[in-house]
XYZ file of C-alpha atoms in Angstrom:
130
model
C -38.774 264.500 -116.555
C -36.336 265.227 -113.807
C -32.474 265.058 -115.148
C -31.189 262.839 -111.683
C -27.337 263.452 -112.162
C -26.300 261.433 -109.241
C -28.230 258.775 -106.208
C -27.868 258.494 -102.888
C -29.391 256.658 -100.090
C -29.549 258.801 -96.404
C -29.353 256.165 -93.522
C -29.557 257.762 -89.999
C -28.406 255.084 -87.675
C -28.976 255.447 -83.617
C -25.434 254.506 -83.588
C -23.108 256.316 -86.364
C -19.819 255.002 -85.442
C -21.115 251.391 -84.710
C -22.952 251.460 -88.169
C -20.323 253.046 -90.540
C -17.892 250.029 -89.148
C -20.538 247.791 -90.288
C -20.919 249.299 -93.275
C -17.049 250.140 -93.755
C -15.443 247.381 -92.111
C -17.777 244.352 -91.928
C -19.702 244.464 -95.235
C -16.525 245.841 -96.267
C -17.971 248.929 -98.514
C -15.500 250.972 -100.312
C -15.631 254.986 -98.884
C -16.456 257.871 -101.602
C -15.996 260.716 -99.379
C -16.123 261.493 -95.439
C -17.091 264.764 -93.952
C -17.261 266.151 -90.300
C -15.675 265.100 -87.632
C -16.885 263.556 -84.083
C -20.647 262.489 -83.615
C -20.857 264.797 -86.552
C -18.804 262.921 -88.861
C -20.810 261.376 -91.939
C -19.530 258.648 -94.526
C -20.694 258.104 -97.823
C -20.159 254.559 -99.634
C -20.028 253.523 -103.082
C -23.041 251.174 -103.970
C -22.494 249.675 -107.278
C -24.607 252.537 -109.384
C -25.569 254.751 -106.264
C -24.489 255.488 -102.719
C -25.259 254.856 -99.032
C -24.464 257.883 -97.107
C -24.455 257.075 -93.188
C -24.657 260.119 -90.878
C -26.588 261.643 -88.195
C -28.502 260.262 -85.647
C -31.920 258.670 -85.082
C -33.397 258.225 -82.079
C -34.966 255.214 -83.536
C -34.338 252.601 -85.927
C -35.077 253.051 -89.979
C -38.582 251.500 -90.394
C -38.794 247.797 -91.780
C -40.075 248.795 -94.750
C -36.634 250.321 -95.560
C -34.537 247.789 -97.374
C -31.090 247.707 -98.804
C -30.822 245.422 -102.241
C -27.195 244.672 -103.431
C -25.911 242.827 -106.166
C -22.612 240.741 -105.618
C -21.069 238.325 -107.993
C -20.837 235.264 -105.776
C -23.413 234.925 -103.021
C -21.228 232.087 -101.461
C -18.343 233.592 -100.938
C -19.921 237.047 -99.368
C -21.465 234.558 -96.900
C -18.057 232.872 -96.135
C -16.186 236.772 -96.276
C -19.375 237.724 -93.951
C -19.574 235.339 -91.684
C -15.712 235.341 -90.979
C -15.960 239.279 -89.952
C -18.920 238.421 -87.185
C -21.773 239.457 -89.732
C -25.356 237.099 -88.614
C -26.744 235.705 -91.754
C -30.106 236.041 -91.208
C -31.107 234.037 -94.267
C -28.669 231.756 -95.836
C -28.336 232.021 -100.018
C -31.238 230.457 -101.905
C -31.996 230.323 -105.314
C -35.725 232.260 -105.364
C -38.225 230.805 -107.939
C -38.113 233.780 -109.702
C -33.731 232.499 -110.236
C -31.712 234.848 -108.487
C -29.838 233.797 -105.394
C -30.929 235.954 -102.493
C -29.112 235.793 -98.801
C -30.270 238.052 -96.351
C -28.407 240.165 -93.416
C -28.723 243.348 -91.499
C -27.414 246.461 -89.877
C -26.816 247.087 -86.291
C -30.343 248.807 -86.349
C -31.948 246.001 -87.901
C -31.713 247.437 -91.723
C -32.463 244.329 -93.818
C -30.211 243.572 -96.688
C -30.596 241.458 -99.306
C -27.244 240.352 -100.994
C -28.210 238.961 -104.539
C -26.234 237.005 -106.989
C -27.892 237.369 -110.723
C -26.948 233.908 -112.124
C -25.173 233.719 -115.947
C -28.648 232.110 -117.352
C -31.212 234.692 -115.602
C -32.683 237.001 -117.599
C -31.279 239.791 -115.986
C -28.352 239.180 -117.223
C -29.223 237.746 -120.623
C -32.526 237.557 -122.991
C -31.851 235.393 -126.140
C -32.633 237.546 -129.474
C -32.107 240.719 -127.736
């Protein structure tokens, strides 16, 4: 088995600058470490357990069947924190039938994201006699 040490996920936006204030301003993603400088510069963010690393350029958009899954504590009050920076909530929160409260958003190049609160009783987060 591979040893993975570390995780990262490579975005390559059409529009660097306009998607690492998205992702650095708007969504509000805490920076690990920056490198380069003009059209070259690159920014990597902290993602829980992994990281989103935003650099380069595409001339077009990441595919649909790229998706970003995050897990908050409070689905509610990203929405509220989202919506008052200017972020469209595609999908307001709802409580799936499979439990977890799902809301969904996206990138300036259309990158869905799925913010997702684990509620206390879901057995994510707990299994009785385990």
């Amino acid at each position: 088995m591979v040893h993975v040490l570390s995780s990262r996920t490579l975005l390559r936006p059409t529009d660097p600058e306009r998607s690492q204030r998205f992702y650095g301003e708007q969504l509000g993603l805490a920076v690990y470490r920056e490198f380069g400088t003009g059209p070259e510069r690159g920014v990597v963010y902290f993602l829980g357990g992994g990281f989103l690393e935003v650099a380069g350029r595409s001339e077009v958009p990441a595919s649909s069947a790229v998706r970003l899954w995050l897990q908050v504590e409070d689905v509610a009050a990203a929405e509220e924190e989202l919506r008052g920076k200017g972020v469209e909530i595609v999908r307001p929160p709802v409580r799936e039938p499979w439990g977890l409260v799902e809301m969904w958003i996206a990138d300036p190049d259309g990158t869905p994201i799925v913010l997702v609160e684990i509620p206390a009783d879901h057995p994510l987060r707990y299994r009785p006699g385990i």
